[in-house]
Short mmCIF file of C-alpha atoms in Angstrom, two decimals:
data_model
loop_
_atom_site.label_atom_id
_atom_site.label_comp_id
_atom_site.label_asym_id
_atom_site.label_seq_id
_atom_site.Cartn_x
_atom_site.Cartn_y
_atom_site.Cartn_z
CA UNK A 44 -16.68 22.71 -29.45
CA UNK A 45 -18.44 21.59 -26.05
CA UNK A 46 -16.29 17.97 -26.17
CA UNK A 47 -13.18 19.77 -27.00
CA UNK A 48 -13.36 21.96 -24.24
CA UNK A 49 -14.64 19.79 -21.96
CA UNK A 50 -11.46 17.00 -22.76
CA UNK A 51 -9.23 19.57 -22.45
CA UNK A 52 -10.68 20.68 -18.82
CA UNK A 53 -10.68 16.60 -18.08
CA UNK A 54 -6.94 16.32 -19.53
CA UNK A 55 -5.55 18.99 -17.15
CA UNK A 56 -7.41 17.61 -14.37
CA UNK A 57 -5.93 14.46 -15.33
CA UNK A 58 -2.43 15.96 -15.42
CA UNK A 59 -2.68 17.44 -11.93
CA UNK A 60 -3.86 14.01 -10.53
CA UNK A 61 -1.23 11.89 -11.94
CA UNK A 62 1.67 14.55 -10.55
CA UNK A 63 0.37 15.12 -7.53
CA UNK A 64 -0.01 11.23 -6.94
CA UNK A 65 3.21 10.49 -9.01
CA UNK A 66 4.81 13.41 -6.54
CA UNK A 67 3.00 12.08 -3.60
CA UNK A 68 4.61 8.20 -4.03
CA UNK A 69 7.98 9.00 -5.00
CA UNK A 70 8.53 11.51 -1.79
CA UNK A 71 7.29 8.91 0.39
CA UNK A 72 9.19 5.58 -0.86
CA UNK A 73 12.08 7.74 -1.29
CA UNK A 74 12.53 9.93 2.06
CA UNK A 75 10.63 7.24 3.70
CA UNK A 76 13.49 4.79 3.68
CA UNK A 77 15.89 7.69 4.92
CA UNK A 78 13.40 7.52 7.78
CA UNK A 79 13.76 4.09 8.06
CA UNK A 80 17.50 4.24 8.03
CA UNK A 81 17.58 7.18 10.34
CA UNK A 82 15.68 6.39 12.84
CA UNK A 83 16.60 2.95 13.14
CA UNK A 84 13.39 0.75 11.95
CA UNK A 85 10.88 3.01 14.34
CA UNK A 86 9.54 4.77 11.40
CA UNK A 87 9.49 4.25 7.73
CA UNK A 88 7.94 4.26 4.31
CA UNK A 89 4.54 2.91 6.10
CA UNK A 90 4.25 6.28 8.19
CA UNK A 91 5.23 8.40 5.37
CA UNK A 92 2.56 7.03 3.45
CA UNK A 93 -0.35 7.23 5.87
CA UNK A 94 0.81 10.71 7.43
CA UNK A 95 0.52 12.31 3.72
CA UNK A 96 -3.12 10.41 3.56
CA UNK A 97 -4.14 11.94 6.64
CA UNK A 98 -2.86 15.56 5.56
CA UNK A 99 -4.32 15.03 2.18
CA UNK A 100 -8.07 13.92 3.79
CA UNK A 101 -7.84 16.51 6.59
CA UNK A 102 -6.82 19.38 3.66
CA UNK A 103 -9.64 17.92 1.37
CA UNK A 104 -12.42 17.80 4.32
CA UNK A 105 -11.53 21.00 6.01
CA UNK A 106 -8.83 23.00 4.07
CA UNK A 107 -10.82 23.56 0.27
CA UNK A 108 -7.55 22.40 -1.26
CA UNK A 109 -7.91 18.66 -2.89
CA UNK A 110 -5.09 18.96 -5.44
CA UNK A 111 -2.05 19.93 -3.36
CA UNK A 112 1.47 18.07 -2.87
CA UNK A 113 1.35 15.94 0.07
CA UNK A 114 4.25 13.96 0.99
CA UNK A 115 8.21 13.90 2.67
CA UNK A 116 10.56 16.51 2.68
CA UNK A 117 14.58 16.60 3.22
CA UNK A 118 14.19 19.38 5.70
CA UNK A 119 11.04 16.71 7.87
CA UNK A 120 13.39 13.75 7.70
CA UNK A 121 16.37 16.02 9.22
CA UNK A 122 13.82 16.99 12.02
CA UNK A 123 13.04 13.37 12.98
CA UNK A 124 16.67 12.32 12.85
CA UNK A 125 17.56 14.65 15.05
CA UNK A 126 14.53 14.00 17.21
CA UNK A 127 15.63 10.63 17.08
CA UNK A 128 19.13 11.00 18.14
CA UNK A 129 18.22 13.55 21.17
CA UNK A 130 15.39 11.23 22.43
CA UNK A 131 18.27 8.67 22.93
CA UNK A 132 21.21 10.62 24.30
CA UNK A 133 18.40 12.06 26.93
CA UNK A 134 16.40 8.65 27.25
CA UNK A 135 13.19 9.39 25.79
CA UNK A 136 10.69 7.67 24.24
CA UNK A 137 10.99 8.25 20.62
CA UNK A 138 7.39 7.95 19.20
CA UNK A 139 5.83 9.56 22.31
CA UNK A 140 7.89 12.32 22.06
CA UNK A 141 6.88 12.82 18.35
CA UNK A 142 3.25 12.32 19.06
CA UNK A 143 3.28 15.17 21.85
CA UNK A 144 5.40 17.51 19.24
CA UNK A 145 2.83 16.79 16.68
CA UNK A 146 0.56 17.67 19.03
CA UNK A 147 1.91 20.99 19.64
CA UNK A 148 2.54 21.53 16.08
CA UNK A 149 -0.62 21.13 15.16
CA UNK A 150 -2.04 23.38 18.01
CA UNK A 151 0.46 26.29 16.83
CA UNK A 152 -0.94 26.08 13.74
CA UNK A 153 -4.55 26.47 14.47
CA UNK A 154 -3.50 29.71 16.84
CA UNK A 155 -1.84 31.34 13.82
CA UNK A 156 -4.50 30.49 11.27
CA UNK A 157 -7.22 31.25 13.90
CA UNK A 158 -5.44 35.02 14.62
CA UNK A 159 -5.17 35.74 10.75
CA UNK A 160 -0.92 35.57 11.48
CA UNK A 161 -1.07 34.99 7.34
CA UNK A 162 -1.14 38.77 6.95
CA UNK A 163 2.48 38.79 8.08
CA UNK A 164 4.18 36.90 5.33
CA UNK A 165 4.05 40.41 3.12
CA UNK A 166 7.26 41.18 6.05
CA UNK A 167 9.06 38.01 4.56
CA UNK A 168 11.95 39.09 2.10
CA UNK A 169 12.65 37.31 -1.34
CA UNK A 170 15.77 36.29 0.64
CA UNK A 171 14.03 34.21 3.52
CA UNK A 172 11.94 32.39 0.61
CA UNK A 173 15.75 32.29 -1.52
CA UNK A 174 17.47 30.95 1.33
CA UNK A 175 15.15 28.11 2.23
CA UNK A 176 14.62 27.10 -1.26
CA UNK A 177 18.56 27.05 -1.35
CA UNK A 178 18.75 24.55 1.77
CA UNK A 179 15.88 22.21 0.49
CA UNK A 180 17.98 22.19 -2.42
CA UNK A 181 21.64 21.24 -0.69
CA UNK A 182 19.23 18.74 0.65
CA UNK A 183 18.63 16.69 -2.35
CA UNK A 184 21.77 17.08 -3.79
CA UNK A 185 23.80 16.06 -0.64
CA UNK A 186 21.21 13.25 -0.91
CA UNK A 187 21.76 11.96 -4.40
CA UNK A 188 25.75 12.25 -4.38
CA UNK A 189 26.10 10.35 -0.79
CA UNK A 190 23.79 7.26 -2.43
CA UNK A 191 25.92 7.65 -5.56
CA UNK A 192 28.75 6.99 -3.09
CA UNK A 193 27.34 4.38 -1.14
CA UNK A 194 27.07 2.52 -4.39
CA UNK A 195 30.78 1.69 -4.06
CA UNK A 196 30.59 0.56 -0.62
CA UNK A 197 30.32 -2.47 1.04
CA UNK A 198 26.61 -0.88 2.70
CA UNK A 199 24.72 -0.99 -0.47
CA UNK A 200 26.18 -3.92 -2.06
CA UNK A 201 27.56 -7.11 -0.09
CA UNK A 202 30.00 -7.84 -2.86
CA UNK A 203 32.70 -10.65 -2.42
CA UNK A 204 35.08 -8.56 -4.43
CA UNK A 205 36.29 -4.98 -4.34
CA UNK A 206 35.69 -5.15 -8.41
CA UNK A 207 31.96 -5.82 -7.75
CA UNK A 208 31.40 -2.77 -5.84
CA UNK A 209 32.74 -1.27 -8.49
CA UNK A 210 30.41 -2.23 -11.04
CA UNK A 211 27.84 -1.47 -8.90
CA UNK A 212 28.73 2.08 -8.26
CA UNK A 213 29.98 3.09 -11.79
CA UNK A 214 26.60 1.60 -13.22
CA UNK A 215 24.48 3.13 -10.89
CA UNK A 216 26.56 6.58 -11.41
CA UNK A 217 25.35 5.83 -14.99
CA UNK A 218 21.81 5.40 -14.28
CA UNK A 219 21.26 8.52 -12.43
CA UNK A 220 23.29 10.64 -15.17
CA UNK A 221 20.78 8.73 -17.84
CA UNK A 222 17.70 9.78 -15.77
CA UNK A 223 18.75 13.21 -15.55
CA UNK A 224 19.87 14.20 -18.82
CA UNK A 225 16.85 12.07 -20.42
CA UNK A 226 14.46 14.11 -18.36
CA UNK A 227 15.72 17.06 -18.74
CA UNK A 228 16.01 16.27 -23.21
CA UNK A 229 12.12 14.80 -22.41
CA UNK A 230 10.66 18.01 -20.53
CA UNK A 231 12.31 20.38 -23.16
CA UNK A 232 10.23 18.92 -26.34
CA UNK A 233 7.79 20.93 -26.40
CA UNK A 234 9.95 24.41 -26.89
CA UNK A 235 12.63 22.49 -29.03
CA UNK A 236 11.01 19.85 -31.47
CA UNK A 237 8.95 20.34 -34.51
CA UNK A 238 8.15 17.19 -36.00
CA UNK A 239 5.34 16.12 -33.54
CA UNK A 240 2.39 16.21 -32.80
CA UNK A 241 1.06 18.68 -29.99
CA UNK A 242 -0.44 16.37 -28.34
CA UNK A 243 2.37 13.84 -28.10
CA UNK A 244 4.85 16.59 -27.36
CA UNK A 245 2.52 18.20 -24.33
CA UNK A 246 2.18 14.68 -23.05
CA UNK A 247 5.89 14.56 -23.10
CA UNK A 248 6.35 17.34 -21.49
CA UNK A 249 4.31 17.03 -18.66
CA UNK A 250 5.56 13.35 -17.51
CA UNK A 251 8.55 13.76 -18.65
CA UNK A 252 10.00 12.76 -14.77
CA UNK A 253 7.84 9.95 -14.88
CA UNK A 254 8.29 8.32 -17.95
CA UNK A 255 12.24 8.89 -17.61
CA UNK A 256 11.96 7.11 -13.88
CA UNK A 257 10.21 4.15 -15.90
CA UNK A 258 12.47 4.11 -18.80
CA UNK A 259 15.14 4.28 -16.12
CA UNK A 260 13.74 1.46 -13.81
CA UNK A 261 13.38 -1.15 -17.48
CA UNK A 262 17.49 -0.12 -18.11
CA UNK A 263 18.05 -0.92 -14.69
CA UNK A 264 16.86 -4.50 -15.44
CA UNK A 265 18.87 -5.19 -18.63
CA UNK A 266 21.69 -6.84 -17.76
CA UNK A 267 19.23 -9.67 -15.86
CA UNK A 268 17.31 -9.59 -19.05
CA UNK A 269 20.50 -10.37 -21.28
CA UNK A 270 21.92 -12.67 -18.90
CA UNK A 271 25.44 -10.69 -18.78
CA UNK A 272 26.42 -13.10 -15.97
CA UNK A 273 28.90 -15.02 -17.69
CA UNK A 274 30.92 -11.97 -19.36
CA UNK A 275 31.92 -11.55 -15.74
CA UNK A 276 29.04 -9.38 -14.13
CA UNK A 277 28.24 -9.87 -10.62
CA UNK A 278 25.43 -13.02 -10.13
CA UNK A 279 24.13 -11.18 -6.98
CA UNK A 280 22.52 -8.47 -9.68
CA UNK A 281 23.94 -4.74 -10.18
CA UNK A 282 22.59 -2.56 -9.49
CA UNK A 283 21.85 -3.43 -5.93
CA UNK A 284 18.07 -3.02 -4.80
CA UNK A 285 16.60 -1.24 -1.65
CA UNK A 286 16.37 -4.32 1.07
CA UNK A 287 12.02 -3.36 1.72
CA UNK A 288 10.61 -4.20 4.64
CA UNK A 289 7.56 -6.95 3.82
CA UNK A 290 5.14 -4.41 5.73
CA UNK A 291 5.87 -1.83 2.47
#
């Protein structure tokens, strides 16, 4: 009974790690390169990555929370592209600017934590928390359908012919409709299916976004794999990859 219990309190400890790593690394490659894109080369993936390590030590060391999500946001890119695009039309210094706003940020919120300003949230409606959730949402999906469209365009794929881009857009429009659906089919096992084990169906369940990203990422590779160049797909390989910096 002792090893039972004590697996089971290691397997959900286990469970949070790997999400809030898994959660922590897709965030930051992902919104990362927006940064990158946004703001021109003066930040990227590299910053994303070592700004959620500092937040995560700092929250660890000094905030009694070691298992929380640390990484980018939709709304935190938006705020740095638009910081980006104001320190330019004004002449500003882009990363000095951000430091000193960091700064200030950070200030703020030692003031409100210091002067208990917590006890205020009980003021905030369901429709404050409702209509933020809503805009992080618009976020992502205004995110995913313009990089299904770029997939057509000459941005994401250099093709020689207007066919290619073609290809390269329809199969990526495939791949993200796979990932979704097979997620979604993966993460409802465990109220649907019968035949399993528990054990196989929890495990299922709870990495169900990371083992469809993975199954994903192998499909992605296939037509490399079967050598489909000669039936007329593009040599360049479809679909097109995220040009990485080397510093990544």
């Amino acid at each position: 009974l002792g090893c039972s219990a004590a697996w089971k309190e290691l397997s959900v400890m286990l469970n949070a790690a790997v999400y809030t790593i898994s959660f922590s690394l897709l965030t930051n490659a992902a919104l990362g390169f927006s940064l990158l894109e946004d703001t021109k080369g003066e930040m990227g993936v590299g910053h994303a990555f070592l700004s959620s390590a500092i937040t995560g030590i700092f929250m660890v060391c000094f905030g009694g929370q070691p298992v929380i999500l640390y990484g980018q946001t939709g709304p935190i890119v938006l705020l740095y592209n638009y910081m980006y695009s104001l320190s330019h039309s004004f002449g500003i210094p882009f990363k000095p600017w951000s430091a000193w706003i960091g700064l200030f940020a950070f200030v703020m919120h030692t003031l409100l934590a210091a002067f208990g300003t917590c006890d205020f949230k009980k003021y905030v409606t369901a429709f404050t928390e409702e209509t933020f959730a809503v805009l992080v949402a618009l976020d992502f999906i205004t995110t995913a359908l313009l990089g299904f469209y770029a997939g057509f365009t000459l941005e994401a794929y250099e093709c020689k012919d207007k066919r290619e881009c073609t290809i390269n857009g329809l199969f990526t429009l495939l791949l993200g409709l796979w990932f979704y659906s097979f997620a979604l089919k993966l993460g409802g096992l465990q109220r649907k299916v019968r035949w399993s084990s528990g054990r196989l169906l929890r495990f299922l369940s709870e990495y169900f976004v990371l083992l469809a990203l993975i199954a994903t990422t192998l499909i992605s590779y296939l037509p490399e794999v079967l050598d489909l160049h000669q039936g007329g797909w593009p040599e360049d390989g479809v679909p097109s990859r995220i040009k990485a910096p080397r510093q990544w």
